[in-house]
CSV table of C-alpha atoms in Angstrom, one decimal:
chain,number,residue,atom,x,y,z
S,199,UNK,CA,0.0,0.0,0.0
S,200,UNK,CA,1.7,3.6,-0.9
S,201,UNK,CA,0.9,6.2,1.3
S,202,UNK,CA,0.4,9.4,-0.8
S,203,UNK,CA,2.0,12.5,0.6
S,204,UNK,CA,-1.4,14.4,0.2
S,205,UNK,CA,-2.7,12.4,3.0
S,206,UNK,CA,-3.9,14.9,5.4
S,207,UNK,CA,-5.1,12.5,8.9
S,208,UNK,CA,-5.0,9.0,9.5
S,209,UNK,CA,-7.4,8.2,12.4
S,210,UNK,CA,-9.0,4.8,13.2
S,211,UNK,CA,-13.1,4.9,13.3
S,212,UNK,CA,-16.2,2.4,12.9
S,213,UNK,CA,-18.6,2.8,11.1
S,214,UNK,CA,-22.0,3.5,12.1
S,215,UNK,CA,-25.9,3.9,10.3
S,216,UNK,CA,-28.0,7.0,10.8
S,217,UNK,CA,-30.9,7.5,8.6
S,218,UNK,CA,-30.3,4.1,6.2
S,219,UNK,CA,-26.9,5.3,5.6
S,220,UNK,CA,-23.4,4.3,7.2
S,221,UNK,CA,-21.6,7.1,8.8
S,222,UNK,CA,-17.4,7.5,9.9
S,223,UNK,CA,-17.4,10.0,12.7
S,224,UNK,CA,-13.9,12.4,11.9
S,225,UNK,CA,-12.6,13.5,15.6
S,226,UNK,CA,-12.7,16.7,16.1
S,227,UNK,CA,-9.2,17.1,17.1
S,228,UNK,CA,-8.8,16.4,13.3
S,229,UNK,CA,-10.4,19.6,12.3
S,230,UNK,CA,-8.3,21.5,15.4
S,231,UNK,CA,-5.1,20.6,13.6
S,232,UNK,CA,-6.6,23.0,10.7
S,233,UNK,CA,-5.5,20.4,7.8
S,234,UNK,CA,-9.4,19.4,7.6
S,235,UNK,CA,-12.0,21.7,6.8
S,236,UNK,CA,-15.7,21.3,7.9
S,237,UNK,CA,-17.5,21.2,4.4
S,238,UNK,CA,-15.3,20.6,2.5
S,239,UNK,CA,-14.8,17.3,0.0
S,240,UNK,CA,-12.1,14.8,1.0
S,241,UNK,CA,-11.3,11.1,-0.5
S,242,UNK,CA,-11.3,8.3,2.3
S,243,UNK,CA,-9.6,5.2,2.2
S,244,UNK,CA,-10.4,2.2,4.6
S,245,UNK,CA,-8.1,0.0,5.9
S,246,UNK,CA,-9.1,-3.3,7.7
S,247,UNK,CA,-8.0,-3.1,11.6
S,248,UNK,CA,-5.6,-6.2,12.8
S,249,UNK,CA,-7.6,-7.6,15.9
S,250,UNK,CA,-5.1,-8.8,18.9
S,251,UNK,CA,-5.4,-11.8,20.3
S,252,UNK,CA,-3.9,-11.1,23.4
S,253,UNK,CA,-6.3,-9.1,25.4
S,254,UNK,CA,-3.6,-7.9,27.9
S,255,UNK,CA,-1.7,-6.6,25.2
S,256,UNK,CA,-5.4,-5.2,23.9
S,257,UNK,CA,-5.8,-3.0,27.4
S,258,UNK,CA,-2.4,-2.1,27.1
S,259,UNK,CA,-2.7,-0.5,24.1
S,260,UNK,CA,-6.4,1.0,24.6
S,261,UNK,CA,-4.7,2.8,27.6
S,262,UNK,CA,-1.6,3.7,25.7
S,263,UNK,CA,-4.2,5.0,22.2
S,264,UNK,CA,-6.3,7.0,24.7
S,265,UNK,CA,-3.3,9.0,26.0
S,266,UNK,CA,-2.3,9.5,22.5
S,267,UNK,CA,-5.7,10.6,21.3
S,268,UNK,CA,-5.3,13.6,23.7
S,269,UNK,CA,-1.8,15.2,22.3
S,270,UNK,CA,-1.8,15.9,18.6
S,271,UNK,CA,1.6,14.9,18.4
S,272,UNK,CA,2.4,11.2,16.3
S,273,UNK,CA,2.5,8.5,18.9
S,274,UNK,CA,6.3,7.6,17.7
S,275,UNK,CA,9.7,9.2,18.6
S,276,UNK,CA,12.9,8.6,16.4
S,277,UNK,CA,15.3,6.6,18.4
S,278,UNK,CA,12.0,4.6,20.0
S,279,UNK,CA,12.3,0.5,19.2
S,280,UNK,CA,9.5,-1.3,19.2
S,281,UNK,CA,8.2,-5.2,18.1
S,282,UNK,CA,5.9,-5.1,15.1
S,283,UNK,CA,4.2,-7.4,12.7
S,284,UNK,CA,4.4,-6.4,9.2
S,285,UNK,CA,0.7,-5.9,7.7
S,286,UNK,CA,1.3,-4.9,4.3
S,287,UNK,CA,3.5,-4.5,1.4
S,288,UNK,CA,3.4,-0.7,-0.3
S,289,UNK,CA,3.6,-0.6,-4.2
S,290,UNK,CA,7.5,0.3,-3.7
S,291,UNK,CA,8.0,-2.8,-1.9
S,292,UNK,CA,8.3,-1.5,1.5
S,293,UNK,CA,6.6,-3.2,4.9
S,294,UNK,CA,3.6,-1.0,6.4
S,295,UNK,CA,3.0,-1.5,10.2
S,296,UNK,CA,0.1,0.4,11.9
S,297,UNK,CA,0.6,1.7,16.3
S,298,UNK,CA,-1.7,3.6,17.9
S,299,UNK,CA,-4.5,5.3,15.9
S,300,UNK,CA,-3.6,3.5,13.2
S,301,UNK,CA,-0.3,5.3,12.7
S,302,UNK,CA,1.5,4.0,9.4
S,303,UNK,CA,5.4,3.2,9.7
S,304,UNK,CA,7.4,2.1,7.0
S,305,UNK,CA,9.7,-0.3,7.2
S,306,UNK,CA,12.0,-1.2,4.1
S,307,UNK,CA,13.5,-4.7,4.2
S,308,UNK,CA,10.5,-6.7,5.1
S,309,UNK,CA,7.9,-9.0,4.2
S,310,UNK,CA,4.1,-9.5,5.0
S,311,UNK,CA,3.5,-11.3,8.1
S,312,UNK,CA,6.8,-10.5,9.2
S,313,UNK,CA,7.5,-9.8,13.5
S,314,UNK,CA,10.3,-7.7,14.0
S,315,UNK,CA,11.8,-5.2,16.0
S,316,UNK,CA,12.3,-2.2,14.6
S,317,UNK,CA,13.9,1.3,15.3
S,318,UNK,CA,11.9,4.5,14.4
S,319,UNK,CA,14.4,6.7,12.3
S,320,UNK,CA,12.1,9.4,11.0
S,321,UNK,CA,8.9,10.8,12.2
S,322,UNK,CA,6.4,12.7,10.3
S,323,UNK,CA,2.9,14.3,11.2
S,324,UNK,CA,1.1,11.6,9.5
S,325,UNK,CA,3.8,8.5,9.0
S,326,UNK,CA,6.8,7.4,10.3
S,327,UNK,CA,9.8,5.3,8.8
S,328,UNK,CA,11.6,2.6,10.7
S,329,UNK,CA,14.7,0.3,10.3
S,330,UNK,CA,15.1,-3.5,11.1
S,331,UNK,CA,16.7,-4.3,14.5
S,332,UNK,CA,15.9,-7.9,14.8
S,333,UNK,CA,14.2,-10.6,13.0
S,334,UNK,CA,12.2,-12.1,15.5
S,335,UNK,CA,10.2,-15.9,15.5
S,336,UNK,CA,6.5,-16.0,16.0
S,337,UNK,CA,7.1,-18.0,19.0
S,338,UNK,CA,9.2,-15.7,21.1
């Protein structure tokens, strides 16, 4: 999946039905940032969500996305490591990881399906970019 660099939020949402149609509720902390405009016209994209078996690891990261969902800031820091399952493979051949509120990092060097750890090397507003630290078994 390529990310284009006209992407202006990435948040996760359900969707719901109002009035026989289905509705995606945009946080308003979206609009604060000023890169959304009410009324106006935007192209959305949906993305499947990974579910998590674990549910310790699932109230972990609630806890962790609800603290993130009150600072505007990306919820990754370069120089941060973290231990990631690759869920996708851009057009350009890169691996695509999502964190909290669905934040995209790319990591080069990897395949789909792929656990490993990785280092955050560059952060942007709306996507970061990673490197490999470890290759790491599915049963670790």
């Amino acid at each position: 999946m390529e990310i284009s660099e006209e992407l202006e939020c990435l948040f996760s949402a359900s969707i719901g039905e109002q009035d026989g149609s289905y509705v995606i509720h945009v946080p308003e902390r979206e609009l604060q940032l000023g890169d959304l405009q009410q009324g106006e016209t935007y192209r959305v994209a949906l993305v499947s969500s990974p579910t998590q078996s674990e549910p310790e690891q699932s109230e972990q990261a609630e806890t962790r996305s609800q603290t993130q969902r009150e600072s505007l800031e990306p919820p990754v820091e370069e120089g941060e490591t973290r231990e990631v399952e690759i869920e996708d493979i851009g057009e350009q051949g890169d691996g695509i990881t999502r964190v909290e509120r669905g934040f995209v990092v790319i990591v080069p060097d990897t395949k789909a399906s792929e656990r490993v750890k990785i280092e955050i090397t560059d952060v942007r507003q709306n996507v970061a970019f990673a490197e490999v630290v470890d290759r790491l078994s599915y049963y670790e």
